[in-house]
Every structure is written in C-alpha cells, then in structure tokens.
C-alpha cells in the first residue's frame, strides 16, 4: 500500500473506531496504527536518564533478549548542576539519537517539576528548585532530543512535587504561586523548547485529576500558551472518560493490559456514538497526533535512523558527569589529590563505602536504564590511577535493604519501601545482625585508614531512597554513615568525602570534613568522571541546583507544616502550598535562615576575580522592550583552567515576593590570567509578576534590587534600578 507523508490529510478517511484506536494505548508503551491508511503507531519509552529496557507489550515483564542495553546518562539533577545549556543540548542529542536508534518516537523526558521539598523521591529526575534554571536547561535539552526526529515529552504537568500519595493527592496552590513558580519551567519547555508532547500528572488540582484538568490543560496549556502539541496521560492517570475527553489528554496510557477497556477506548466510543460527546473532540486529538507524526517525519524514508551506544555518546556523557560534580568544600586545599609514587614507594589509597562499588543505573523506578556498562567510583579511581598506586576498598557501612534497591516502577514496592523507611528511622528497630555488621564495617575501616596516604569515603543515598513512588522519611544519610564519616574524620587528616545522592542530606560532621564532593547519579562514566575531578585532570565547575539546608526542620515545608498533606472529607489527601513562593533559596534568603550550602554554590581548584560592575538600561519605548544589561569583568586569577557561573538575581518590590529570584546566569571558561567581559541581560519579563485580576504578567513601576553573584549567598555586586512605567509582558 502507498503511504503518504501528509498524514493530516487522512483525517476525513478515518472511521470513528479507527480514531478511537489512535487515542489510547494498544501496548504498555505504544498506540495502534491504522494499517489500511498507512498510519503508523506511536512507540514510547522512558525516560530521562536513557532509553529504558524493552517490556512485553502487555505485561510488566522485561523482554531480556540482550538487544536493549543502552547508554546511561546523568540524571537531570546532575545535568542541572552543570548550569550549562550547551551541555544540556548535547545531552538531548544523545538521548534523542538513542531513542530513535531504539526505534521509538517519543522519549518520556524530561521531568521539569520544581523541587519543593528535599524529601521528594523523584527529585533526582528533576532539575532544580528554581524555574529559570530548570526552564533554560530543559529548553536546550528538548531541542537536542527533537533534532533526531523524535519527540520529547515534558512531564509531569503539573504540581507533581511529591511521591507520597502521588496518585490521589489534591494540591492546593494559589494562582499567583502557580503562575510564577510552578508553571514557568513548563512554559519554557513547551514554548521555547517546542516540546512536541507533554505528560499530564497523576495528582489532582482544583478538584480534578491533572490529566483531566480543564484549568491546566485547556485554560493554561491550550488557551494561555496556545500549545498545539499532544498531551499524553501518565500511566493510569485517566479516571473518567468524559473529563479526559473534554478537558484533558489526547492519548490515554495506563498500566494494565485491557487496552480496549481504557477510559478513552470502548467507553469513549460508546459516548460518541450516543451523541454524549461530539466527534469533533476526537477529531481534534487525532489531528494533533497526525500532525505530530508529520513533524517526526514518520512516513518519510529519510527519517533519521538514530543510533545507540556510540563511543562518542560515552565521552560526552563523561564530560557532563564531570561538569555536574560539585566541589562543596576544600578548606585546606587538599583537593585535587596527588597519585602515583612518592619516591620509591607506591602511594596507597583506601576507598571506603558502599557507593564506591554500587551500580545505580537499574534502579529508581521508570527512570531505570539497562546500562551497557557502568563505571563505579572504585573502578574509575583504579582506571585513573594506574598501577603505581595501591588502591584498596572496604565497605564502611552495611546496606541492609539490598532487596529494595532495584525497584521497577515504584508503586509495586512502595509499601515495602515505606515499611523499611519507617523501621530504620529508629536505631532501636535494627536487628542484632544489622548492628553487628555496622559495627564490624566501621571498625574495619577505622582500623585500616591510618595505613593509607589518602582515604576516600564514597557514600550518599541509593535508589531505595531516590526512587519513584516513595518519599524519603528524613534528610539523614542512611545505614549509619554519619558515624562512619565522623569516625574516619577523627582518625585521619587526609579524608575526602564524596556523596552520591539525588537530594540534599544533613551533614552533622561537616565541621570535621575539609574536602567534600557531591554528585547526583551521573551516568555510565560517572566513576571515571569523579576520578578525573579527584585527581585534578578536570577542574570542578558544578553548582548546586538546590539549597542544602542544615536540617529538615529548617525547610519551608516543615516550617509551614505544608507537607505531605491531610486526608479530607472528599477522600483525598490535600496538600496546601502555604509557603507560596517561599521555596528553596527564595525562602532561606528572605527569612535569613542559615543553610549548609546555598543554591548556586560550587567551588573550583582555581580562583576568579570580578571587577568593573556596571548596569546599562535601554528603554526602547518605540517597541516597548526594556533591556537591562548587568556586566562585569571576570578573571581567572589562579593556576589552572576553570569555569565560573555568574548568577543574576532580581528582587521584586511587592508584598509576598522573595528577596531574590534567579533571572539569568552564564558559565564562563577561562585559562589562567585570562579575563572576559560578561553581560547578563534582563527584559521586562524578568521584573514581572502575575496579576490574578488581569490574568497576565506585568512589570510595574518601582525600585528593583539586582544581585550579581556566584551563589544565592555569595553576592559580589548589589545595585538597584527604577522602572518608571508599567510594562506588559
Ligand atoms: C511515571 C512516568 C513514566 C510512566 C511510564 C509513570 O509511573 O510517573 O514518569 O513515564 O510511568 O513508565
């Protein structure tokens, strides 16, 4: 049969049955095509960290024919720590190329939800607590993905900021906070990034499930933003045929294999047949799907074929991983470490900690990847060191929940994980066997440590904490790691601590540890990237995309008692975002709450100096465009090549606004002694707030503080500008 590339022309030829077939799943990760007309089906795959392994069409059973090993990319938290949009684009290109290479049309990524609480189990899949950092990086990433004739799928729209009760929690948030904090990253991703698809969220908002939300999907996405792409439900996110058809998604996906009984399958067919729902509603959805297929050139023989597991992918993945590593502390200048021989003697390094040998790719829920390979920190360190250094390993701490580490799809094991978390919160509940092993591992490490030139502790979290479907019980390091780190710090001077974690942790030992590196799950070459940073081959330039508070009690959701929500008479847990805009650094800087490490913090092995700060205001009245340029000269004053990220924050003189909000940033690479002029540009949008009465963003006259710095707390230059008139945005 002759196929056409102009698929949208086929709409009039489709029967109602065929159209219905196109708007719901026919397999766990696919929709049906219409063979008679040469319309292909859509094939989808998770997720943000690489293309997931193959599943049977109608069962959550992996195919396991060995043909689906893929590259494991760094998590979005790691990518966000690079603060580098160019790397986000390369990341997207790899993800898109591998998606297409695996024969898919849509990759279910990226996740752009704002990190509202450090406890959210899926934080590692998200970028940041800040919408500008999230939106900027997601935009580049999506452009990279879609360069490959595949679609990105921005998720989870919207307000999906916790895993606890994720399938039913009703989020209560005021319109201003919604528009100013929780929607902007989605706006950037779908409008600036032109994401071809969006995934609705599981949770509820304004009395509806998000996948059926007239307010979110019709009013915001379609009307306010004029979005004409395809909206896909989260798996099982549709609950009501009529609501979904009239106000919600274009494609219903779910987790069971009774595809013909999905809400947007037979039940919808019946409602259209009986005239309860107009066929034009179905036509609009099908038209959007056909148009998506055209954009992906699905019937074009020269559609890009894609490619996976390329060696070139792996070297870029290593670069991203290295740039996503954050040097949190280097008080004594102990890092980078020296390796090799010391005169005649081979240097001796002791690596301690379960995360030094643990692989993470295959965990976390739907973001899991069947990695082609994964270089652990121990392997990476040994690869980087070569044979002139002795490098031994000890576990240091005992992981007592091995069976919960590779969770497929979260919800299935949520109960066991919650039970484990509850139990292990209290030392009293630990069995004698666990206590004995903890003691033994600690004592072995402490006894061995003095015999080595360097001791490197590699700990943090793993995917029984950073995981879909379950939030963390607290912000503490699990498995008694605090004791191990403290004991090592008391025993040896030459200790470096490395934390691998997707969300902030408390560090009660922080004053005793002088060299500290942090990374999120950082892809298949992570261990090698880490070694290159440790031994100075790569100068770290990562910056935290979220605040590390001193303790859980200090976080806004704890202070406002606004998490995880309370079950109400309608049967749903309700969570009220009563902290409003005071999320992350917005809260800490406004209230003057001291933190462990601020948003945007990250050190380097070199030093930078900034001078000649100035502001140029160009008020181009003729076209109504305001342009404010904040500039300075930055110089590398140290001894090695390095990168620094300048961050520009704006204060909005309006009741309820935070002291400062990030509006622009730029990462600069400089050789020793090299200097450069850096200019960050603001427009009226950066001074605007949402007017609930007028239903639009407006920049109002007033005096606006500006802060240029290298973290939200390390401000190098502070000034202010006056807006003399109102600017619509
Ligand atoms: C997750 C989505 C994922 C989907 C398909 C859901 O449980 O929330 O992020 O894309 O499953 O695996």
XYZ file of C-alpha atoms and ligand atoms in Angstrom:
741
model
C 0.000 0.000 0.000
C 1.131 3.546 -0.839
C 1.832 5.588 2.295
C 1.654 9.342 2.437
C 3.864 11.724 4.370
C 0.997 14.200 4.669
C -0.737 12.299 7.395
C -3.049 15.108 8.461
C -4.842 14.777 5.121
C -6.052 11.362 6.227
C -8.350 12.561 8.998
C -11.516 12.562 6.851
C -10.892 8.965 5.810
C -10.732 7.614 9.353
C -13.717 5.860 10.892
C -14.693 6.572 14.496
C -13.345 3.156 15.586
C -10.024 3.915 13.977
C -9.790 7.340 15.549
C -10.538 5.892 18.975
C -7.791 3.324 18.398
C -5.301 6.126 17.913
C -6.005 7.880 21.209
C -5.352 5.135 23.714
C -2.655 2.554 24.324
C -2.562 -0.730 22.468
C 0.510 -1.900 24.360
C 2.150 -0.717 27.554
C 4.318 1.732 25.618
C 2.563 2.119 22.255
C -0.558 3.120 20.437
C -2.044 1.420 17.410
C -1.517 2.474 13.843
C -4.152 2.228 11.115
C -2.661 -0.157 8.630
C -5.251 0.351 5.894
C -4.228 4.016 5.592
C -0.543 3.609 6.321
C -0.758 5.451 9.626
C 1.935 4.156 11.998
C 1.505 3.608 15.731
C 3.478 5.666 18.248
C 6.235 3.941 20.225
C 7.309 5.455 23.524
C 9.948 4.771 26.125
C 11.113 6.105 29.446
C 12.958 8.149 30.306
C 15.142 10.972 31.473
C 18.380 9.022 32.009
C 18.462 6.995 28.815
C 16.209 4.671 26.856
C 14.692 2.068 29.168
C 14.811 -1.670 28.524
C 12.098 -3.345 26.431
C 8.948 -4.642 28.095
C 6.467 -7.189 26.795
C 3.629 -5.470 25.003
C 1.021 -6.483 27.554
C 2.872 -7.353 30.755
C 5.427 -5.647 33.015
C 7.887 -8.282 32.056
C 11.221 -7.382 30.547
C 11.990 -8.892 27.141
C 15.597 -9.710 28.013
C 16.879 -10.657 24.587
C 20.042 -8.684 25.260
C 19.348 -6.258 22.438
C 18.291 -3.341 24.583
C 21.375 -2.285 26.513
C 21.683 1.493 26.232
C 23.776 4.392 27.325
C 23.032 5.540 30.858
C 23.027 9.320 31.003
C 23.425 11.501 34.075
C 20.244 12.308 35.985
C 18.621 15.690 35.426
C 19.879 16.821 38.834
C 23.424 16.113 37.690
C 22.798 17.901 34.399
C 21.325 20.864 36.262
C 24.473 21.034 38.400
C 26.456 21.857 35.250
C 24.469 25.097 34.759
C 25.499 24.625 31.145
C 22.792 24.889 28.442
C 25.229 23.777 25.753
C 25.831 20.508 27.587
C 22.065 20.152 28.034
C 21.726 20.355 24.260
C 24.383 17.651 23.744
C 22.663 15.566 26.418
C 19.407 15.925 24.472
C 21.100 14.995 21.220
C 22.407 11.766 22.738
C 19.063 10.919 24.331
C 17.211 11.656 21.084
C 19.677 9.715 18.969
C 19.414 6.672 21.242
C 15.612 6.935 21.364
C 15.406 6.899 17.604
C 18.109 4.247 17.447
C 15.930 2.015 19.593
C 13.043 2.563 17.172
C 10.968 4.863 19.376
C 9.044 8.003 18.524
C 8.641 9.615 21.925
C 11.006 9.722 24.901
C 9.190 10.303 28.182
C 11.522 13.057 29.324
C 12.460 15.494 30.718
C 10.829 15.878 34.141
C 10.671 19.572 34.985
C 8.804 19.628 38.297
C 10.094 22.071 40.866
C 11.835 20.533 43.875
C 9.559 21.769 46.605
C 10.836 19.530 49.381
C 14.155 17.694 49.646
C 12.177 14.573 50.549
C 10.537 14.001 47.153
C 11.638 10.566 45.953
C 11.850 11.665 42.331
C 13.944 14.782 42.895
C 16.870 13.079 41.180
C 14.808 13.059 37.975
C 14.097 16.776 38.211
C 16.403 19.712 37.677
C 16.096 22.277 40.408
C 14.142 24.263 42.974
C 14.302 27.182 40.530
C 12.161 27.613 37.402
C 14.668 29.683 35.403
C 17.488 27.163 35.771
C 15.047 24.322 35.054
C 13.409 26.053 32.088
C 16.676 27.130 30.466
C 18.277 23.692 30.632
C 15.098 21.825 29.711
C 14.685 24.038 26.636
C 18.157 23.175 25.319
C 17.733 19.530 26.194
C 14.419 19.264 24.332
C 15.879 20.965 21.272
C 18.672 18.391 21.323
C 16.238 15.478 21.622
C 13.976 16.694 18.857
C 16.907 17.192 16.473
C 16.598 13.444 15.925
C 13.058 13.145 14.526
C 11.774 12.026 17.925
C 9.560 13.883 20.377
C 10.338 14.917 23.924
C 7.566 14.528 26.488
C 7.743 17.137 29.221
C 6.433 15.737 32.482
C 4.524 15.776 34.814
C 2.096 18.605 34.127
C 1.739 19.936 36.786
C 2.276 20.297 40.548
C 3.689 16.792 40.836
C 6.062 17.722 43.632
C 5.855 14.732 45.953
C 5.645 10.980 45.611
C 3.695 10.334 48.783
C 0.068 9.779 47.741
C 1.062 10.795 44.239
C -1.857 9.005 42.594
C -4.504 10.899 44.517
C -3.134 13.898 46.363
C -5.014 17.152 45.755
C -2.670 20.134 45.516
C -3.968 23.448 46.750
C -1.937 26.346 45.483
C -2.887 29.947 44.842
C -2.961 31.189 41.251
C -0.050 33.585 41.668
C 2.296 30.922 43.041
C 1.173 28.533 40.332
C 1.900 31.031 37.568
C 5.131 32.413 38.992
C 6.793 29.302 40.407
C 5.297 26.020 39.239
C 4.344 26.729 35.615
C 7.235 28.785 34.152
C 9.561 25.823 33.564
C 6.744 24.014 31.740
C 6.087 27.157 29.739
C 9.744 27.419 28.692
C 9.913 23.726 27.861
C 6.798 23.615 25.703
C 7.010 27.075 24.150
C 10.731 27.960 23.910
C 11.799 24.321 23.686
C 8.822 23.448 21.429
C 8.334 20.121 23.130
C 6.079 18.132 20.837
C 4.371 16.307 23.674
C 3.527 16.832 27.353
C 2.631 14.260 30.010
C -0.157 15.009 32.460
C 0.485 14.340 36.147
C -1.068 11.779 38.478
C -2.038 14.194 41.242
C -5.106 16.367 41.477
C -5.564 20.105 41.249
C -8.643 22.286 41.556
C -10.910 19.293 42.142
C -9.776 17.276 39.086
C -7.058 14.814 38.215
C -4.381 16.722 36.293
C -4.859 14.538 33.206
C -8.493 15.693 33.153
C -7.935 19.233 34.333
C -9.792 21.858 32.376
C -7.889 24.521 34.271
C -4.432 23.144 33.494
C -4.834 21.595 30.077
C -7.498 23.764 28.438
C -7.027 27.103 30.147
C -3.273 27.182 30.694
C -1.746 24.897 28.091
C -4.132 25.378 25.183
C -5.526 28.893 25.737
C -2.906 30.825 27.727
C 0.093 29.284 25.926
C -1.518 28.279 22.596
C 0.031 24.848 22.822
C -0.880 22.630 19.871
C 1.191 19.549 20.721
C -0.012 16.191 22.018
C -0.857 15.658 25.685
C -0.304 12.113 26.949
C -1.613 10.837 30.260
C 0.715 9.487 32.907
C 0.329 5.721 33.067
C -3.035 5.231 34.767
C -3.626 8.962 35.199
C -7.054 8.942 33.495
C -10.058 8.205 35.721
C -13.106 9.480 33.894
C -13.992 9.149 30.216
C -15.893 12.369 29.808
C -13.489 14.569 31.786
C -10.476 13.191 29.966
C -12.093 13.510 26.546
C -13.454 17.006 27.011
C -10.812 18.694 29.140
C -7.783 16.538 29.152
C -5.324 14.412 27.346
C -5.045 13.348 23.687
C -3.685 9.882 24.421
C -4.509 7.661 27.371
C -1.729 5.380 28.587
C -2.004 3.004 31.514
C -0.512 0.052 33.329
C -2.977 -2.778 32.656
C -3.348 -4.868 29.523
C -7.115 -4.489 28.982
C -6.431 -1.800 26.430
C -9.922 -1.861 24.885
C -11.439 -1.077 28.254
C -9.347 2.019 28.867
C -11.478 5.084 29.594
C -10.635 6.546 26.219
C -11.286 3.252 24.368
C -14.699 1.492 24.237
C -16.346 3.694 26.893
C -15.457 6.774 24.872
C -16.572 5.162 21.624
C -19.974 4.494 23.188
C -20.310 8.064 24.397
C -19.510 9.472 20.973
C -21.888 7.022 19.303
C -24.687 8.032 21.638
C -24.022 11.721 20.991
C -22.963 12.491 24.585
C -19.544 13.596 23.376
C -19.155 15.260 19.965
C -16.932 13.509 17.432
C -15.182 16.827 16.798
C -13.490 16.397 20.201
C -11.930 13.145 18.972
C -11.020 14.751 15.645
C -9.023 17.462 17.390
C -6.996 14.864 19.280
C -6.394 12.747 16.197
C -5.397 15.814 14.193
C -2.798 16.703 16.803
C -1.469 13.128 16.709
C -1.266 13.084 12.905
C 0.464 16.424 12.921
C 2.987 15.096 15.478
C 3.673 12.140 13.171
C 4.301 14.509 10.281
C 6.720 16.567 12.361
C 8.575 13.381 13.276
C 8.645 12.508 9.544
C 7.287 9.103 10.447
C 6.378 8.186 6.911
C 9.405 9.803 5.352
C 12.026 7.290 4.196
C 14.778 9.754 5.068
C 13.710 9.987 8.704
C 16.826 9.879 10.846
C 17.557 6.286 11.923
C 19.288 7.202 15.189
C 21.995 5.186 16.859
C 22.643 3.922 20.364
C 25.702 3.083 22.456
C 28.059 5.160 20.328
C 31.519 5.682 21.804
C 31.094 9.406 21.097
C 27.993 9.374 23.300
C 30.020 7.936 26.122
C 32.709 10.576 26.011
C 30.097 13.356 26.105
C 28.313 11.588 28.957
C 31.597 11.593 30.874
C 32.032 15.309 30.201
C 28.545 16.069 31.504
C 29.121 13.884 34.557
C 32.389 15.654 35.348
C 30.835 19.072 34.978
C 27.928 18.017 37.179
C 30.212 17.220 40.131
C 30.113 19.923 42.792
C 33.100 20.742 44.974
C 31.277 21.693 48.145
C 34.253 22.186 50.428
C 38.019 22.327 50.042
C 39.037 24.226 53.182
C 42.585 23.039 53.363
C 43.197 22.904 49.614
C 43.641 19.142 49.957
C 41.983 18.520 46.587
C 42.984 17.699 43.920
C 44.734 14.603 45.215
C 48.148 13.544 44.072
C 48.615 9.985 42.932
C 51.398 7.741 41.731
C 54.629 7.194 43.637
C 56.246 9.046 46.469
C 59.938 8.490 45.814
C 60.457 4.732 45.769
C 57.186 3.992 47.494
C 53.859 3.355 45.764
C 51.175 5.629 47.193
C 48.361 3.887 48.982
C 44.732 4.906 48.722
C 41.852 3.460 50.718
C 38.391 3.806 49.246
C 35.604 3.253 51.795
C 31.867 2.982 51.256
C 29.144 1.008 49.540
C 28.539 3.654 46.892
C 32.096 3.178 45.682
C 31.141 -0.187 44.235
C 27.404 0.107 43.763
C 25.790 0.455 40.345
C 22.718 2.677 40.175
C 21.518 2.634 36.552
C 18.977 -0.147 37.040
C 17.048 1.489 39.881
C 14.824 4.408 40.750
C 11.600 3.351 39.028
C 10.715 4.341 35.473
C 13.999 6.243 35.087
C 15.933 2.960 35.307
C 18.216 2.073 32.414
C 19.731 -1.251 31.415
C 23.156 0.264 31.049
C 25.633 -1.088 28.532
C 28.098 -0.728 31.396
C 28.589 1.440 34.436
C 31.898 2.628 35.807
C 31.647 2.765 39.584
C 33.792 5.166 41.622
C 36.178 2.401 42.697
C 36.641 1.235 39.125
C 37.018 4.813 37.872
C 39.610 5.621 40.537
C 41.621 2.498 39.718
C 41.366 3.217 35.979
C 42.593 6.760 36.510
C 45.383 5.859 38.918
C 47.088 3.083 37.021
C 49.393 0.548 38.550
C 51.772 2.764 40.525
C 49.247 3.328 43.274
C 47.758 0.770 45.592
C 44.002 1.246 45.843
C 42.063 -0.896 48.323
C 38.382 -0.894 49.179
C 36.336 -1.542 52.311
C 32.536 -1.349 52.570
C 32.488 1.045 55.571
C 28.745 0.787 56.031
C 26.270 -2.044 55.708
C 23.354 -1.801 53.272
C 20.604 -3.808 54.933
C 17.901 -3.447 52.280
C 19.552 -4.921 49.225
C 16.272 -6.439 48.015
C 14.711 -2.966 47.699
C 17.375 -1.408 45.541
C 16.165 -2.170 42.063
C 12.569 -1.164 42.161
C 10.623 -1.486 38.949
C 8.093 1.268 38.604
C 7.808 2.410 42.207
C 4.244 1.756 43.254
C 4.557 -2.008 43.322
C 7.138 -1.837 46.063
C 6.064 1.370 47.737
C 4.698 -0.473 50.734
C 7.886 -2.420 51.391
C 9.969 0.704 50.959
C 7.776 2.733 53.285
C 7.905 -0.045 55.835
C 11.685 -0.197 55.604
C 11.987 3.589 55.937
C 9.697 3.660 58.965
C 11.544 0.874 60.665
C 15.062 2.052 60.018
C 14.354 5.594 61.214
C 14.864 4.386 64.741
C 18.112 2.631 65.761
C 16.058 0.620 68.268
C 14.417 -1.310 65.444
C 17.647 -2.586 63.957
C 18.289 -6.292 64.386
C 21.348 -7.516 66.251
C 22.747 -8.812 62.989
C 22.474 -5.393 61.316
C 24.003 -3.655 64.339
C 26.862 -6.138 64.466
C 27.637 -5.694 60.790
C 27.513 -1.937 61.057
C 29.990 -2.030 63.889
C 32.241 -4.512 62.117
C 32.362 -2.490 58.850
C 33.030 0.732 60.728
C 35.780 -0.764 62.860
C 37.486 -2.361 59.856
C 37.564 0.969 58.022
C 38.791 2.945 61.021
C 41.487 0.364 61.792
C 42.769 0.308 58.218
C 42.604 4.047 57.457
C 45.878 5.195 59.156
C 47.910 2.879 56.882
C 46.997 4.859 53.779
C 48.151 8.114 52.192
C 44.610 9.037 51.251
C 41.200 7.910 52.463
C 38.245 8.484 50.156
C 34.786 7.827 51.556
C 32.076 7.302 48.916
C 28.567 7.258 50.361
C 25.275 9.082 49.999
C 21.922 7.636 49.006
C 20.842 4.961 46.558
C 17.671 4.091 44.689
C 15.856 2.821 47.746
C 15.739 6.493 48.785
C 15.883 8.370 45.479
C 13.002 6.455 43.985
C 9.670 6.785 42.250
C 6.531 6.236 44.298
C 8.007 6.905 47.737
C 9.385 9.962 49.510
C 12.315 9.873 51.893
C 11.462 9.627 55.589
C 14.020 12.268 56.585
C 17.095 14.048 55.283
C 19.632 11.856 57.030
C 22.283 9.699 55.443
C 21.127 6.094 55.842
C 22.946 2.989 57.123
C 24.768 4.777 59.941
C 27.038 6.649 57.523
C 27.250 9.713 59.765
C 29.038 7.620 62.373
C 31.441 6.171 59.837
C 32.333 9.586 58.392
C 32.780 11.057 61.872
C 34.959 8.151 62.989
C 37.149 8.425 59.881
C 37.433 12.201 60.297
C 38.577 11.655 63.886
C 41.146 9.080 62.785
C 42.831 10.571 59.702
C 43.586 14.054 58.357
C 43.676 13.046 54.713
C 39.970 12.256 54.307
C 37.889 13.162 51.267
C 34.132 12.606 51.390
C 32.129 12.010 48.234
C 28.349 11.890 48.335
C 26.282 10.381 45.545
C 22.694 11.465 46.114
C 19.745 12.891 44.202
C 18.572 15.162 47.007
C 20.115 17.088 49.917
C 21.231 15.296 53.066
C 22.093 16.560 56.541
C 25.808 16.580 57.389
C 26.267 16.683 61.173
C 30.016 16.045 60.687
C 30.542 18.956 58.307
C 32.970 20.907 60.522
C 35.303 17.933 60.740
C 35.453 17.198 56.998
C 37.533 19.545 54.883
C 37.290 18.022 51.396
C 33.811 17.286 50.121
C 32.467 16.499 46.663
C 28.865 15.838 45.701
C 27.276 14.329 42.668
C 23.894 13.018 41.723
C 23.542 9.767 39.734
C 25.914 10.690 36.978
C 25.697 8.130 34.200
C 27.732 5.216 32.946
C 31.101 7.034 33.091
C 30.392 8.674 36.434
C 33.126 6.847 38.340
C 35.752 7.888 35.828
C 34.485 11.470 35.726
C 34.747 11.521 39.501
C 38.308 10.226 39.413
C 39.288 12.890 36.877
C 37.956 15.563 39.217
C 39.546 13.999 42.298
C 42.988 13.866 40.724
C 42.754 17.277 39.071
C 42.527 16.297 35.420
C 39.179 18.107 35.363
C 38.661 21.228 37.429
C 35.209 21.009 39.067
C 32.699 23.650 37.993
C 29.346 22.229 39.118
C 26.988 24.396 41.162
C 24.157 23.197 43.366
C 20.788 23.441 41.613
C 19.103 23.365 45.022
C 19.817 24.518 48.541
C 21.299 22.134 51.079
C 19.517 23.155 54.298
C 21.132 22.478 57.654
C 18.316 20.160 58.656
C 14.860 19.073 57.618
C 13.223 21.283 60.249
C 14.626 24.353 58.518
C 12.912 23.640 55.193
C 9.910 25.761 54.213
C 7.500 22.804 54.070
C 8.456 21.918 57.652
C 8.163 25.494 58.853
C 4.778 25.962 57.157
C 3.629 22.410 58.009
C 2.675 22.136 54.362
C 3.729 18.569 53.528
C 2.680 15.794 52.938
C -0.998 16.744 53.307
C -4.037 15.595 55.244
C -6.874 13.349 54.115
C -10.125 15.262 53.817
C -13.823 14.511 53.583
C -13.672 14.010 49.785
C -11.428 11.015 50.453
C -8.281 12.612 49.013
C -5.218 13.772 50.882
C -4.927 17.544 50.387
C -1.608 19.368 50.451
C -1.702 23.144 50.714
C 1.303 25.031 49.403
C 1.008 27.603 52.166
C 4.663 28.638 51.857
C 3.588 30.083 48.479
C 6.635 31.480 46.639
C 8.975 30.754 49.541
C 10.529 27.621 48.110
C 14.238 26.789 48.276
C 16.639 29.745 48.314
C 13.709 32.129 47.907
C 12.741 31.170 51.451
C 16.191 30.953 53.046
C 17.415 34.309 51.671
C 14.166 36.112 52.520
C 13.930 34.822 56.077
C 17.670 34.888 56.726
C 17.767 31.167 57.590
C 21.372 29.859 57.557
C 21.949 26.889 55.267
C 24.568 24.199 54.867
C 25.300 25.056 51.228
C 23.356 27.672 49.293
C 21.716 27.358 45.909
C 24.271 28.007 43.154
C 27.255 27.107 45.373
C 30.214 25.210 43.965
C 33.986 25.699 44.277
C 36.877 25.365 41.875
C 40.573 24.464 42.012
C 41.321 27.901 40.622
C 40.220 31.374 41.752
C 38.266 34.093 39.960
C 38.054 37.798 40.486
C 35.268 40.079 39.264
C 35.507 43.853 38.837
C 34.126 46.781 36.798
C 30.498 46.062 37.528
C 28.061 48.223 35.609
C 24.458 48.380 34.528
C 23.163 49.762 31.237
C 19.468 50.450 30.898
C 17.984 50.663 27.455
C 14.386 51.555 27.489
C 13.331 51.030 23.934
C 9.984 52.724 24.115
C 9.326 52.517 20.418
C 8.897 48.754 20.566
C 8.045 48.684 24.251
C 11.025 46.446 25.013
C 13.027 47.065 28.141
C 16.612 45.858 28.185
C 18.874 45.969 31.201
C 22.412 44.723 30.904
C 24.418 43.899 34.006
C 28.102 43.433 33.192
C 31.407 42.792 34.844
C 34.879 41.679 34.020
C 35.851 38.268 35.331
C 39.407 37.000 35.510
C 40.896 33.610 36.308
C 43.434 34.543 38.996
C 44.536 31.024 39.857
C 46.809 28.434 38.367
C 44.564 26.241 36.256
C 41.881 26.424 33.587
C 38.428 26.675 35.143
C 34.808 27.699 34.784
C 32.722 30.036 36.899
C 28.985 30.676 36.731
C 27.727 34.200 37.259
C 24.195 34.367 38.568
C 21.913 37.385 38.362
C 19.054 37.630 40.858
C 16.263 40.229 40.919
C 14.195 41.355 43.913
C 10.579 42.271 43.232
C 9.256 45.138 45.400
C 5.884 43.567 46.058
C 4.325 42.090 49.175
C 4.853 38.333 49.384
C 7.750 38.227 46.923
C 11.051 36.655 47.945
C 14.158 38.762 48.499
C 15.631 37.454 45.259
C 14.860 35.231 42.308
C 17.306 33.960 39.696
C 16.700 35.589 36.336
C 19.825 34.943 34.294
C 23.144 33.107 34.501
C 26.203 32.479 32.401
C 29.009 29.989 32.681
C 32.402 31.299 31.617
C 35.526 29.245 30.836
C 38.883 30.928 31.428
C 42.546 29.974 31.198
C 44.874 31.194 33.981
C 45.157 35.039 33.864
C 42.554 35.237 31.105
C 39.782 37.802 31.610
C 36.481 38.390 29.922
C 33.595 40.839 29.980
C 30.346 39.057 30.844
C 26.949 40.637 30.242
C 23.687 39.285 31.567
C 20.542 40.680 30.025
C 17.159 41.261 31.634
C 13.927 42.235 29.915
C 10.596 43.383 31.353
C 9.568 39.749 31.803
C 12.263 39.422 34.467
C 10.648 42.166 36.543
C 7.102 40.988 36.106
C 4.671 39.283 38.427
C 1.373 37.657 37.649
C -1.724 39.756 38.078
C -4.567 37.470 39.087
C -7.143 40.184 38.300
C -5.798 40.890 34.828
C -4.729 37.282 34.158
C -1.334 38.292 32.747
C 2.240 39.111 33.702
C 3.014 42.807 34.263
C 6.225 44.618 35.260
C 5.166 47.511 37.458
C 6.986 50.762 38.264
C 9.251 50.534 41.319
C 12.753 50.127 42.640
C 14.165 46.658 41.892
C 17.265 45.340 43.677
C 19.738 43.429 41.491
C 22.258 40.933 42.858
C 25.123 39.530 40.815
C 26.904 36.653 42.489
C 28.346 33.168 42.361
C 25.672 31.655 44.598
C 22.468 32.927 46.177
C 24.509 33.833 49.275
C 27.772 34.907 47.713
C 26.756 38.185 46.108
C 29.579 40.185 44.540
C 27.648 43.218 43.402
C 24.397 44.708 44.559
C 22.560 47.639 42.990
C 19.025 48.548 42.003
C 17.168 50.018 39.076
C 13.984 52.036 38.824
C 11.247 51.101 36.427
C 9.392 54.294 35.671
C 6.421 52.891 33.873
C 4.426 49.711 33.563
C 5.433 47.082 31.021
C 3.035 44.385 29.869
C 4.659 41.029 29.163
C 5.720 7.661 35.687
C 6.111 8.340 34.395
C 6.580 7.305 33.414
C 5.462 6.294 33.197
C 5.792 5.217 32.199
C 4.746 6.526 35.473
O 4.594 5.783 36.638
O 5.144 8.612 36.574
O 7.106 9.296 34.621
O 6.963 7.914 32.225
O 5.186 5.680 34.438
O 6.704 4.319 32.703
